[in-house]
Amino acid sequence: MPETFFTVWSNVFDRAGLKPQETLLVHGGGSGIGTTAIQLAHAFGAHVFTTVGSDEKCAFCLELGAKAAINYRSRDFVEVISRLTDGKGVNVILDIIGGDYFPRNLKCLSADGRLVQIALQNGVKSEINLLPVMLKRLTITGSTLRIRDTEFKTAIARQLKAKVWPLLEQGSIKPVIHSTFKLTEAGLAHALMESSRHTGKIILTVD
Ligand SMILES: NC(=O)c1ccc[n+]([C@@H]2O[C@H](COP(=O)([O-])OP(=O)(O)OC[C@H]3O[C@@H](n4cnc5c(N)ncnc54)[C@H](OP(=O)(O)O)[C@@H]3O)[C@@H](O)[C@H]2O)c1
């Protein structure tokens, strides 16, 4: 929960300033980060779109509260986002992919849009066309949680306790746990993770 809720809160709400009624595109909606971002943004009144690698994951993300889920293996998310937003683009993107997604993300952002980069599964280098950054007044930012100091993490914890923990207690949002393995079955857990069939988190238990 610290890895996902702290990361999503600090990047989507604090850093990118997502507001109710705004639109958010979450790449990798079936990931631990993605399932958390969809639920939180939906709970706080934003409209969430997401990309995933299978139709099963699309269906799951819709159940979590996404307004639309795009299978990136069969559809071009830039075209779909343009259609879903009447050509306006989304206000905020939470991206864990990077690489070739970067120029495509810029195309998907609305005027005054904000891109938050928190992982780089497709590579650390990208080419940038600076024109849309000027014309659409875009903000490109990102962060990593682990290197931040205790004071920063404590401040996030306080916000989460006040604003998000009540939702967890009510059961209106929940951490998504795909499966649980004993520590001695760690190999099976890794095989599942490499297959990318999982949605949400895979847990290892230590007796
Ligand atoms: N910056 C930070 O502070 C911070 C904090 C926590 C985590 N992270 C990073 O955030 C990422 C997600 O973490 P996690 O634990 O939630 O990982 P995870 O569950 O393993 O998620 C990885 C996801 O990426 C998806 N994916 C792969 N290629 C994709 C593509 N081209 N388009 C859209 N989705 C794609 C996979 O789903 P499909 O099967 O749908 O492809 C999978 O669900 C990791 O890279 C992690 O290191 C960063």
XYZ file of C-alpha atoms and ligand atoms in Angstrom:
255
model
C 0.000 0.000 0.000
C 2.797 2.526 0.630
C 4.291 1.758 -2.797
C 1.010 2.282 -4.624
C -1.145 4.699 -2.601
C 1.756 6.992 -1.619
C 3.029 7.073 -5.221
C -0.350 7.708 -6.825
C -1.412 10.342 -4.290
C 1.798 12.313 -4.451
C 2.030 12.234 -8.265
C -1.561 12.421 -9.491
C -3.077 14.724 -6.869
C -0.142 16.731 -5.432
C 2.239 16.959 -8.382
C -0.234 16.972 -11.300
C -3.050 18.607 -9.334
C -5.861 16.420 -10.742
C -9.240 17.987 -9.964
C -12.807 16.605 -9.935
C -14.343 16.425 -13.437
C -10.892 16.491 -15.072
C -9.727 13.593 -17.274
C -6.845 11.249 -16.409
C -5.109 8.710 -18.678
C -3.435 5.905 -16.698
C -1.038 3.723 -18.676
C -0.840 0.124 -17.422
C -4.227 0.168 -15.684
C -3.844 -3.472 -14.601
C -0.654 -2.800 -12.617
C -0.508 -2.213 -8.865
C -0.037 1.486 -9.575
C -2.718 1.479 -12.280
C -5.458 -0.233 -10.246
C -4.824 2.238 -7.415
C -4.796 5.294 -9.703
C -8.073 4.289 -11.379
C -9.868 3.787 -8.063
C -8.542 6.939 -6.389
C -9.127 9.275 -9.342
C -12.632 7.841 -9.827
C -13.392 8.210 -6.103
C -12.370 11.888 -6.240
C -14.600 12.636 -9.227
C -12.216 12.503 -12.197
C -12.930 10.673 -15.490
C -10.362 7.919 -16.001
C -9.149 6.321 -19.243
C -6.577 3.558 -19.214
C -4.377 1.390 -21.446
C -3.841 -2.346 -20.843
C -2.549 -5.353 -22.777
C -5.614 -7.617 -22.851
C -9.402 -7.495 -23.146
C -9.701 -9.232 -19.740
C -7.726 -6.400 -18.138
C -9.938 -3.878 -19.980
C -13.027 -5.414 -18.366
C -11.398 -5.422 -14.922
C -10.406 -1.724 -15.185
C -13.956 -0.765 -16.148
C -15.194 -2.534 -13.007
C -12.712 -0.500 -10.947
C -14.248 2.734 -12.242
C -12.440 3.539 -15.499
C -14.692 5.235 -18.048
C -12.862 3.578 -20.962
C -10.121 0.970 -21.236
C -7.972 0.664 -24.359
C -6.207 -2.565 -25.344
C -2.921 -1.079 -26.575
C -2.090 -4.287 -28.494
C -5.062 -3.868 -30.846
C -5.788 -0.104 -30.784
C -3.863 3.149 -31.054
C -4.448 4.931 -27.740
C -3.715 8.360 -29.304
C -6.637 7.960 -31.739
C -8.979 6.553 -29.092
C -8.206 9.309 -26.575
C -8.783 11.956 -29.230
C -12.184 10.422 -30.021
C -13.159 9.986 -26.348
C -12.344 13.629 -25.558
C -13.787 15.181 -28.757
C -10.255 16.072 -29.837
C -9.525 18.032 -26.642
C -7.135 15.525 -25.018
C -6.803 14.610 -21.346
C -5.818 16.924 -18.482
C -3.371 14.527 -16.801
C -1.401 11.411 -17.813
C 0.212 9.014 -15.307
C 2.834 7.097 -17.295
C 4.902 4.039 -16.345
C 6.048 3.308 -19.923
C 8.194 6.187 -21.271
C 10.329 5.668 -24.403
C 8.149 5.783 -27.525
C 5.058 6.608 -25.398
C 6.448 10.081 -24.636
C 5.683 11.805 -27.988
C 2.345 9.981 -28.134
C 1.533 11.221 -24.613
C 2.189 14.819 -25.684
C -0.363 14.323 -28.493
C -2.932 13.078 -25.947
C -2.627 16.039 -23.558
C -5.125 18.913 -23.537
C -4.234 22.596 -23.222
C -2.527 23.090 -19.816
C -2.142 19.277 -19.609
C 0.256 17.618 -17.161
C 2.356 14.493 -17.804
C 3.744 12.660 -14.763
C 6.454 10.117 -15.534
C 6.994 7.541 -12.768
C 8.596 4.607 -14.607
C 10.321 3.911 -17.923
C 9.500 0.369 -19.048
C 10.015 1.274 -22.745
C 13.274 3.163 -22.175
C 14.792 6.282 -20.661
C 15.303 8.165 -23.929
C 12.656 9.868 -26.054
C 12.515 12.501 -28.751
C 10.573 15.644 -27.971
C 8.746 18.082 -30.240
C 8.782 21.258 -28.135
C 6.115 23.021 -30.200
C 3.089 21.431 -28.455
C 4.763 22.105 -25.095
C 4.586 25.820 -25.918
C 1.306 25.887 -27.805
C -0.608 23.752 -25.274
C 1.323 25.120 -22.221
C 2.171 21.578 -21.107
C 3.827 20.567 -17.836
C 6.171 17.556 -17.965
C 7.198 16.232 -14.593
C 7.932 13.014 -12.698
C 9.298 11.627 -9.455
C 10.529 8.593 -7.561
C 9.234 7.895 -4.069
C 12.026 5.850 -2.528
C 14.705 8.557 -2.542
C 12.476 11.083 -0.734
C 13.099 11.841 2.949
C 10.989 10.808 5.932
C 9.503 14.290 6.293
C 8.102 14.150 2.741
C 6.703 10.623 3.206
C 5.176 11.634 6.563
C 3.360 14.524 4.872
C 1.873 12.128 2.288
C 0.917 9.679 5.040
C -1.006 12.451 6.853
C -2.932 13.379 3.700
C -3.719 9.721 2.972
C -4.900 9.123 6.530
C -7.287 12.070 6.342
C -8.555 11.700 2.773
C -8.036 8.119 1.584
C -8.035 5.796 4.621
C -11.749 6.535 5.308
C -12.513 5.268 1.780
C -10.527 2.074 2.451
C -12.375 1.597 5.758
C -15.734 2.040 3.998
C -14.629 -0.470 1.360
C -15.277 1.929 -1.513
C -11.665 1.446 -2.665
C -9.385 -1.534 -2.044
C -5.876 -2.748 -2.777
C -6.106 -5.216 -5.668
C -4.354 -8.491 -4.820
C -4.157 -10.971 -7.689
C -2.691 -13.928 -5.797
C -0.694 -14.957 -2.754
C 2.267 -17.368 -2.657
C 4.377 -18.772 0.155
C 7.970 -17.531 0.142
C 9.088 -21.026 -0.868
C 6.961 -20.625 -4.042
C 8.674 -17.380 -5.062
C 9.638 -18.933 -8.409
C 5.950 -19.423 -9.299
C 5.244 -15.822 -8.286
C 8.019 -14.556 -10.555
C 6.763 -16.692 -13.450
C 3.293 -15.176 -13.008
C 4.739 -11.653 -12.927
C 6.782 -12.285 -16.082
C 3.682 -13.619 -17.860
C 1.893 -10.294 -17.094
C -1.371 -12.214 -16.588
C -1.691 -10.688 -13.122
C -3.819 -7.676 -12.253
C -2.784 -5.659 -9.200
C -0.289 -7.071 -6.709
C 1.259 -10.510 -6.186
C 1.911 -11.224 -2.491
C 4.625 -13.401 -0.942
C 3.862 -14.491 2.631
C 6.575 -15.059 5.239
C 5.530 -17.418 8.080
N 8.357 6.519 -9.404
C 7.908 5.929 -8.316
O 7.927 6.489 -7.224
C 7.345 4.527 -8.413
C 6.743 3.936 -7.285
C 6.187 2.661 -7.427
C 6.266 1.976 -8.650
N 6.895 2.581 -9.701
C 6.996 1.904 -11.012
O 5.700 1.853 -11.572
C 5.601 0.706 -12.426
C 4.373 -0.085 -12.061
O 4.594 -0.710 -10.837
P 3.738 -1.989 -10.401
O 4.319 -2.587 -9.202
O 2.334 -1.516 -10.360
O 4.112 -2.970 -11.621
P 3.354 -4.118 -12.385
O 2.116 -4.505 -11.635
O 4.335 -5.180 -12.726
O 2.945 -3.343 -13.703
C 3.592 -3.273 -14.896
C 2.436 -3.083 -15.891
O 2.885 -2.485 -17.093
C 1.938 -2.857 -18.082
N 2.472 -2.561 -19.402
C 3.596 -3.081 -19.996
N 3.764 -2.532 -21.220
C 2.738 -1.650 -21.404
C 2.366 -0.764 -22.457
N 3.110 -0.680 -23.575
N 1.263 0.033 -22.313
C 0.519 -0.027 -21.181
N 0.822 -0.874 -20.139
C 1.903 -1.660 -20.247
C 1.699 -4.341 -17.809
O 0.387 -4.631 -18.169
P -0.103 -5.337 -19.533
O -0.138 -6.815 -19.302
O -1.438 -4.748 -19.628
O 0.869 -4.961 -20.608
C 1.734 -4.378 -16.246
O 0.432 -4.312 -15.704
C 6.902 -0.123 -12.244
O 7.747 0.147 -13.350
C 7.484 0.456 -10.944
O 8.885 0.381 -10.923
C 7.412 3.838 -9.608
